[in-house]
Coordinates of C-alpha atoms and ligand atoms in Angstrom, one line a residue:
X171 CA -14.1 -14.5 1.4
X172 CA -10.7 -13.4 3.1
X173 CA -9.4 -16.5 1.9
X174 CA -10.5 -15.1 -2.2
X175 CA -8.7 -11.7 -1.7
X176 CA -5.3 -13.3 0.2
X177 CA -5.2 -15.7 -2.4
X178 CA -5.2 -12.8 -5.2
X179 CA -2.6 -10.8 -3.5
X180 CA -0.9 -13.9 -3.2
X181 CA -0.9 -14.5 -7.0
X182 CA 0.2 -11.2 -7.9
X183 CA 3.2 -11.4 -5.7
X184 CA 4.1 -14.5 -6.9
X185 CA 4.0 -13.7 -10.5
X186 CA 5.9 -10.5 -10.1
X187 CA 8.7 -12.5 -8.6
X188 CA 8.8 -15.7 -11.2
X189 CA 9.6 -16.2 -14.6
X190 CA 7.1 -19.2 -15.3
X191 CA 3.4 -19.2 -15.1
X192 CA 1.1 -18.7 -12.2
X193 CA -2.6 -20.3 -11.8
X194 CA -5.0 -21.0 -9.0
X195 CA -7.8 -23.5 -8.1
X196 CA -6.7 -26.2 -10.3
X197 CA -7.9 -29.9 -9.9
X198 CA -5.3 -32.5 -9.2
X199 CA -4.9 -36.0 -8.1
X200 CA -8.6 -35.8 -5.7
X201 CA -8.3 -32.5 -4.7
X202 CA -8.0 -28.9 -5.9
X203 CA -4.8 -27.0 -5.2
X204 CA -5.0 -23.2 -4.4
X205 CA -1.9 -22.0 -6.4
X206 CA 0.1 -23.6 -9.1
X207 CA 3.4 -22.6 -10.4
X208 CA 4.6 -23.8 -13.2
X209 CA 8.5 -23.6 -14.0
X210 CA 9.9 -23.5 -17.7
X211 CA 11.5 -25.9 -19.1
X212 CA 13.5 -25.8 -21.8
X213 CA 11.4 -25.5 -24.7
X214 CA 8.8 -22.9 -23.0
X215 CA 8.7 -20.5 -25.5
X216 CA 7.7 -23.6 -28.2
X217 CA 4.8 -24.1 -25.9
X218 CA 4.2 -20.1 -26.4
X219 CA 4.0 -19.9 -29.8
X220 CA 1.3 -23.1 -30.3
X221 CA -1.9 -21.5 -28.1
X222 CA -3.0 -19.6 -25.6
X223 CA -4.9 -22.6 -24.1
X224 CA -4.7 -25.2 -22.9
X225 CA -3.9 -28.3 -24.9
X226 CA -6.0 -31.2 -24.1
X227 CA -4.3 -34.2 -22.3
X228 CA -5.3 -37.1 -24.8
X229 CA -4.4 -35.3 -27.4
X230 CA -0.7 -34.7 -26.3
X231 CA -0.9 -38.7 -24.9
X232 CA -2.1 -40.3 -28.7
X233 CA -0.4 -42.3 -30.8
X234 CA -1.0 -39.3 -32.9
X235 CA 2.8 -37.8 -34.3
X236 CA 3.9 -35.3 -36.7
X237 CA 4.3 -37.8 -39.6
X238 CA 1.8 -39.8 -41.0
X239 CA -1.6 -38.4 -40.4
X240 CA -3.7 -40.8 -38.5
X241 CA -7.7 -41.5 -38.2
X242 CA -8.4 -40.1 -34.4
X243 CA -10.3 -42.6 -33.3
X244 CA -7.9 -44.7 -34.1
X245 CA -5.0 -43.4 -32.4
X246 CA -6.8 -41.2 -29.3
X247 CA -7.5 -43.7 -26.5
X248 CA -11.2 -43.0 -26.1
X249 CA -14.4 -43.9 -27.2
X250 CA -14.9 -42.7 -31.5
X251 CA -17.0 -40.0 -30.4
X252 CA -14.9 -38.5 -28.0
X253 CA -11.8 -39.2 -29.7
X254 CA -13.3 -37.0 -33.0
X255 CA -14.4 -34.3 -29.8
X256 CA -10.6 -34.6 -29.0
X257 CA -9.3 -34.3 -32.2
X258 CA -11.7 -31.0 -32.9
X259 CA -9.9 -29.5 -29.2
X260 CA -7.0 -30.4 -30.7
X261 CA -7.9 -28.7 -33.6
X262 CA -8.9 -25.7 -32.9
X263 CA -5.9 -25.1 -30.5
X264 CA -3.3 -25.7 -33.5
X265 CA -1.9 -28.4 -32.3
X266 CA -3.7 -30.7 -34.5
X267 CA -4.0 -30.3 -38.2
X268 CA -6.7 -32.1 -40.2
X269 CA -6.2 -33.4 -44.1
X270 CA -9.2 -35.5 -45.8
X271 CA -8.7 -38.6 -47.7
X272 CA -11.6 -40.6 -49.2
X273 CA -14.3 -38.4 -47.3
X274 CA -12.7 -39.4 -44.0
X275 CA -10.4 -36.7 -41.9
X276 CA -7.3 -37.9 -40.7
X277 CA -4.9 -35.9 -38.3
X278 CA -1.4 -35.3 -37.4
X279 CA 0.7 -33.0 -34.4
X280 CA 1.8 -29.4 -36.2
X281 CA 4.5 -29.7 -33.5
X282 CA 6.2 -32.0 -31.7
X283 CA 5.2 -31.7 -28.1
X284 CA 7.3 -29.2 -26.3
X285 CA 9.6 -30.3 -23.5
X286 CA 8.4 -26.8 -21.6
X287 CA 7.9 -27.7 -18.1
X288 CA 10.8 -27.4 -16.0
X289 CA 8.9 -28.3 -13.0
X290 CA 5.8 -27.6 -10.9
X291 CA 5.7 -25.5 -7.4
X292 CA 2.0 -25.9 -5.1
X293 CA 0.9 -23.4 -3.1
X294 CA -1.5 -23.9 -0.5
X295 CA -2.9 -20.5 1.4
X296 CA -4.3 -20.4 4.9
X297 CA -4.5 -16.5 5.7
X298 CA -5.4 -17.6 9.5
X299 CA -3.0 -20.6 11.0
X300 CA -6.2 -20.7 13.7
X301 CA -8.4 -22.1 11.7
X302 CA -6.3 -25.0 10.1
X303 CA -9.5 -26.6 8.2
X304 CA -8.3 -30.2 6.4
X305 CA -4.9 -28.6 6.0
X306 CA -2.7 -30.9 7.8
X307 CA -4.3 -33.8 5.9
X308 CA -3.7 -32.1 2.2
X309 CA -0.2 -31.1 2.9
X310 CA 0.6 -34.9 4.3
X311 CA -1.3 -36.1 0.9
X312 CA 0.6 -33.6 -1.3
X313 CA 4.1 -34.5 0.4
X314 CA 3.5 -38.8 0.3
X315 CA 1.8 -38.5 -3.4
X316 CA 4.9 -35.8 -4.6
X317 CA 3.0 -34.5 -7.8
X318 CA 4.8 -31.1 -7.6
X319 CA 8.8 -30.8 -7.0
X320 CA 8.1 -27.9 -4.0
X321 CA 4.6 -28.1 -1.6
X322 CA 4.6 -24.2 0.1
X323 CA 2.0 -23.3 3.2
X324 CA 1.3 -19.8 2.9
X325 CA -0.5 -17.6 5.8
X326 CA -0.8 -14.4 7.1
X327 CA -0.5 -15.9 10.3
X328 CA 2.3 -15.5 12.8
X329 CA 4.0 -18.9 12.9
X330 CA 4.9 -20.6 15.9
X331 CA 6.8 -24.0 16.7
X332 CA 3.9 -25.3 17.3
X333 CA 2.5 -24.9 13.9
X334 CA 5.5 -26.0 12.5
X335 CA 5.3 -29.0 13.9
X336 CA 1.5 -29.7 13.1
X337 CA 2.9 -29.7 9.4
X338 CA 5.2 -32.4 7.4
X339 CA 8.8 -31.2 7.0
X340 CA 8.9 -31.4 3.8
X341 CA 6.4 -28.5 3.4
X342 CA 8.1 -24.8 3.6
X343 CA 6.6 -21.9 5.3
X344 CA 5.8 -18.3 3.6
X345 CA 4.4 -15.6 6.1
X346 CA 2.9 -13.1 3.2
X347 CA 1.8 -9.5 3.9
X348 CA -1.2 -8.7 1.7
X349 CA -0.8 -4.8 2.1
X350 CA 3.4 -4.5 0.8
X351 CA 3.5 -8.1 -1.2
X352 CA 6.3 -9.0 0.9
X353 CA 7.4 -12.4 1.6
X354 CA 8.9 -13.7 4.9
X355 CA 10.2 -17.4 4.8
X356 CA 9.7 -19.2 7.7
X357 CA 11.1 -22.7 6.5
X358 CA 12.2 -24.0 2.8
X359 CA 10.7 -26.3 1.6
X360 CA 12.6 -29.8 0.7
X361 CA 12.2 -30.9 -3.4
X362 CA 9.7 -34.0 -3.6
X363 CA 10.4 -37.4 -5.5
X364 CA 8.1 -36.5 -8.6
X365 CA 9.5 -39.1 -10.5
X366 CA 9.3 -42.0 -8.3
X367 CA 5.7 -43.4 -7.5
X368 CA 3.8 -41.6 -4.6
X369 CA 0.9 -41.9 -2.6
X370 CA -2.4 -40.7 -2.7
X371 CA -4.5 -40.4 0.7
X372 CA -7.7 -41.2 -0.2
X373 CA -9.5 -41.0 2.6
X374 CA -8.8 -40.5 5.8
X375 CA -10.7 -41.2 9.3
X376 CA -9.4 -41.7 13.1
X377 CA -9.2 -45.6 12.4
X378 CA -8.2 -45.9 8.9
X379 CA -6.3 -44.5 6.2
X380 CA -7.1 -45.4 2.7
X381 CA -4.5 -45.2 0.2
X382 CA -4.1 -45.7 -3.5
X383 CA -0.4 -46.2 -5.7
X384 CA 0.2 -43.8 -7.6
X385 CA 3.1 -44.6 -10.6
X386 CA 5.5 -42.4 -11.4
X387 CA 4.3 -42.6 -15.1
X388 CA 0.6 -41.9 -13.9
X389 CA 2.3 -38.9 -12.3
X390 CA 3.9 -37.6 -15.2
X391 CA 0.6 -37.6 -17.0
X392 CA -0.8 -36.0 -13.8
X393 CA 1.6 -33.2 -14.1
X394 CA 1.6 -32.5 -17.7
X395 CA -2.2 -32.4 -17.4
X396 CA -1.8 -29.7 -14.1
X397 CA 0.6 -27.6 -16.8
X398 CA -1.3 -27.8 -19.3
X399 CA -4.2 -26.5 -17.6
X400 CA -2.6 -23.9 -15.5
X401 CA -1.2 -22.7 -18.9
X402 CA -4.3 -22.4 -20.1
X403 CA -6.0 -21.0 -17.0
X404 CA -4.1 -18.2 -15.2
X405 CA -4.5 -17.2 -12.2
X406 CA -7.3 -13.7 -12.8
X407 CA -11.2 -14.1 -12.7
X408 CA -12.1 -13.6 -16.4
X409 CA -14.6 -11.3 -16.2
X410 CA -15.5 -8.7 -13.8
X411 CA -19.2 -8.2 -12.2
X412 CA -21.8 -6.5 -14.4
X413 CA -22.8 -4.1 -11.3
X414 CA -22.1 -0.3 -10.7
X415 CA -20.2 -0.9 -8.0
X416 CA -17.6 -2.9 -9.2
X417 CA -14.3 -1.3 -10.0
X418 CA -11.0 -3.4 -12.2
X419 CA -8.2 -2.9 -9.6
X420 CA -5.1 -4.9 -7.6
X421 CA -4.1 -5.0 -4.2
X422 CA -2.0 -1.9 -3.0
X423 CA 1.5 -3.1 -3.9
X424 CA 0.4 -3.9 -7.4
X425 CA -2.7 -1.6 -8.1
X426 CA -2.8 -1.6 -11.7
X427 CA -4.2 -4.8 -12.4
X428 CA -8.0 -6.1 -13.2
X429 CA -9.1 -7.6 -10.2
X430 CA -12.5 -7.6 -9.3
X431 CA -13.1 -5.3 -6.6
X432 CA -16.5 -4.2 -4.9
X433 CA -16.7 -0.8 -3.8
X434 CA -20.0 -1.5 -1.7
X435 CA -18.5 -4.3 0.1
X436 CA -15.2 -2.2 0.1
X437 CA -12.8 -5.3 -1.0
X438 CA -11.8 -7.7 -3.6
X439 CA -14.9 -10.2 -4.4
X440 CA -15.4 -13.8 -6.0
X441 CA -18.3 -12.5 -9.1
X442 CA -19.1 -16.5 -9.2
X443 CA -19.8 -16.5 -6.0
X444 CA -20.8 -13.4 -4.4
X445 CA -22.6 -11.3 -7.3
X446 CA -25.5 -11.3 -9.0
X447 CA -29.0 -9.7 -8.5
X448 CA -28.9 -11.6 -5.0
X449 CA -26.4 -9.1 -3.8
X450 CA -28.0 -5.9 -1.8
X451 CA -25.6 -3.5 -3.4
X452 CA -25.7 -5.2 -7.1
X453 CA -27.2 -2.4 -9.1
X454 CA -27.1 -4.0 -13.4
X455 CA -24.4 -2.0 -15.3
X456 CA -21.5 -2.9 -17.9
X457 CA -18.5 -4.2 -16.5
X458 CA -15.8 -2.3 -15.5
X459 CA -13.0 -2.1 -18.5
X460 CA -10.6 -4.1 -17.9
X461 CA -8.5 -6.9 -20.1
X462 CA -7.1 -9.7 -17.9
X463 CA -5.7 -11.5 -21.0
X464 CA -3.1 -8.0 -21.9
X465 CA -2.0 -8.0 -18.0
X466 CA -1.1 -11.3 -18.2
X467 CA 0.2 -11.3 -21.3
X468 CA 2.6 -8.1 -20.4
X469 CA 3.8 -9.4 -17.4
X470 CA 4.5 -13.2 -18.1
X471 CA 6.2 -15.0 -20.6
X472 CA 2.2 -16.3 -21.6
X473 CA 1.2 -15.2 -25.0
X474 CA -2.4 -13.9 -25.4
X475 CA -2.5 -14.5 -29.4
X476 CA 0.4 -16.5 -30.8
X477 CA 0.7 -16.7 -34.8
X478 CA 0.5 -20.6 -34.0
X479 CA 2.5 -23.3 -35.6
X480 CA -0.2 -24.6 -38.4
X481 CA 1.6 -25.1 -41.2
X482 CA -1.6 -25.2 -43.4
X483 CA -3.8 -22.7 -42.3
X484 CA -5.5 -22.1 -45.7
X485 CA -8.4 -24.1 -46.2
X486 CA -8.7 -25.9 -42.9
X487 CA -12.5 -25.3 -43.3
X488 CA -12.2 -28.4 -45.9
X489 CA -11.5 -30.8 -43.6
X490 CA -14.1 -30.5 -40.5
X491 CA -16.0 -33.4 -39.3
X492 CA -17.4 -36.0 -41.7
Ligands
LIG669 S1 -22.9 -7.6 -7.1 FE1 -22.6 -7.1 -4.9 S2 -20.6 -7.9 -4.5 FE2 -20.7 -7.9 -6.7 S3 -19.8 -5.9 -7.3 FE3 -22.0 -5.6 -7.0 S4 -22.3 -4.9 -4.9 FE4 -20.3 -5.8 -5.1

């Protein structure tokens, strides 16, 4: 559970120091990375202003345009059912808007897609360098497959040559201080061909190495998709433990945040994970007050409630679902 509370603190520094978007545990090409920046791009602030979610890929990849409104299931590559579920996501979000014709709902982009990501940072933590894990095996994936522009090892660890060379050049070194937030770079990290075709390890055992291809365009979806969702995710737990000793608090060079701390167990805690009436200090009470969704709206350029860009908002309710 160290690795839940570094991995906060980690967070929190890193959004104090970037203009983009921070997010953590997000699933990418066969494994989940810890950290996720995400750069803006030029058009960020159009992104802003269509949700606060996250857009669903297939929606963004349809032959689905701002002109002629189009029958989902005809232009969403996916089964009809699935394509209408899409549509709906779509929907919803505002980035979709539905008209009716003949009883049957057609749909169209409010927007243009946004050219907003300017490019994608991974950062993978490993508070104790003694107790590597799989991490020289998901760096050397992350370097050959090059999904994100910068890969970034970051420990609490003292680093020695020896650790440097257990792990692939390309990958730069952060030692990170959980107490003052600060940042000591070891080694920077080299920018990845993300727009060439990679390689993803697969698998990986003392007599083999299996491998797929990646293309570059697959990798473009890839990284849209990572955006999307770490635009829609963020980095904070969403809600804090329902128990009397829980308290909404950051680490101690960022204090006022909503972080879910336990007072029992006297440091930050994972509520999926560690609370619940399993718990021998969990004592049923409301959550603490806290609001994520203002933090992070006050201190990055993430919008909690946009206006939205639906150009017919009135009367939407007409044209749900057949
Ligand atoms: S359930 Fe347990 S870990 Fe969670 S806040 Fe309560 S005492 Fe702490």
């Amino acid at each position: 559970m160290r690795e839940f509370a570094f991995e906060l603190a980690v967070c929190a520094a890193l959004e104090a120091e970037s203009d983009g978007l921070i997010a953590r545990q997000l699933g990418t090409h066969a494994r989940i990375v810890d950290v996720v920046e995400v750069v803006p791009g030029p058009d960020f602030e159009t992104r802003t202003e269509i949700t606060s979610g996250t857009i669903p890929g297939p929606a963004i990849e349809s032959a689905v345009g701002v002109g002629r409104a189009r029958r989902a299931s005809e232009a969403i590559d996916a089964a009809p059912e699935r394509a209408e579920t899409i549509a709906d996501r779509a929907i919803e979000v505002g980035f979709f808007e539905a008209e009716r014709r003949n009883g049957r709902r057609y749909v169209r982009q409010t927007t243009r897609y946004p050219d907003w990501i300017g490019g994608l940072r991974a950062f993978e933590n490993k508070p104790d360098l003694g107790r590597p894990g799989e991490l020289e095996r998901q760096l050397r994936t992350d370097v050959s497959l090059g999904l994100f522009d910068e890969v970034v090892l970051v420990t609490a660890s003292y680093v020695t040559g020896a650790h440097l060379n257990r792990i692939p050049e390309a990958v730069g070194v952060r030692r990170f201080d959980t107490e003052t937030g600060t940042v000591e770079t070891v080694r920077e990290p080299d920018r990845l061909a993300t727009d060439e075709g990679g390689v993803a390890i697969t698998e990986e055992q003392p007599a083999r190495v299996d491998i797929e291809p990646v293309t570059a365009e697959e990798k473009a979806r890839l990284r849209r998709r990572i955006a999307e969702r770490a635009y829609g995710k963020g980095w904070r737990p969403e809600t804090l433990p329902a128990c009397e000793q829980a308290r909404a608090r950051g680490p101690p060079f960022a204090p006022e945040d909503a972080l879910p701390y336990c007072a029992w167990k006297g440091r930050f805690v994972d509520p999926a994970r560690e609370c619940g009436p399993d718990c021998g200090g969990h004592s049923p009470a409301e959550p603490p007050e806290a609001d994520p969704e203002t933090i992070r709206d006050r201190r990055t350029p993430w919008i909690a409630d946009p206006d939205g860009v639906v150009r017919r908002q009135a009367g939407l309710d007409r044209f749900g679902r057949e």
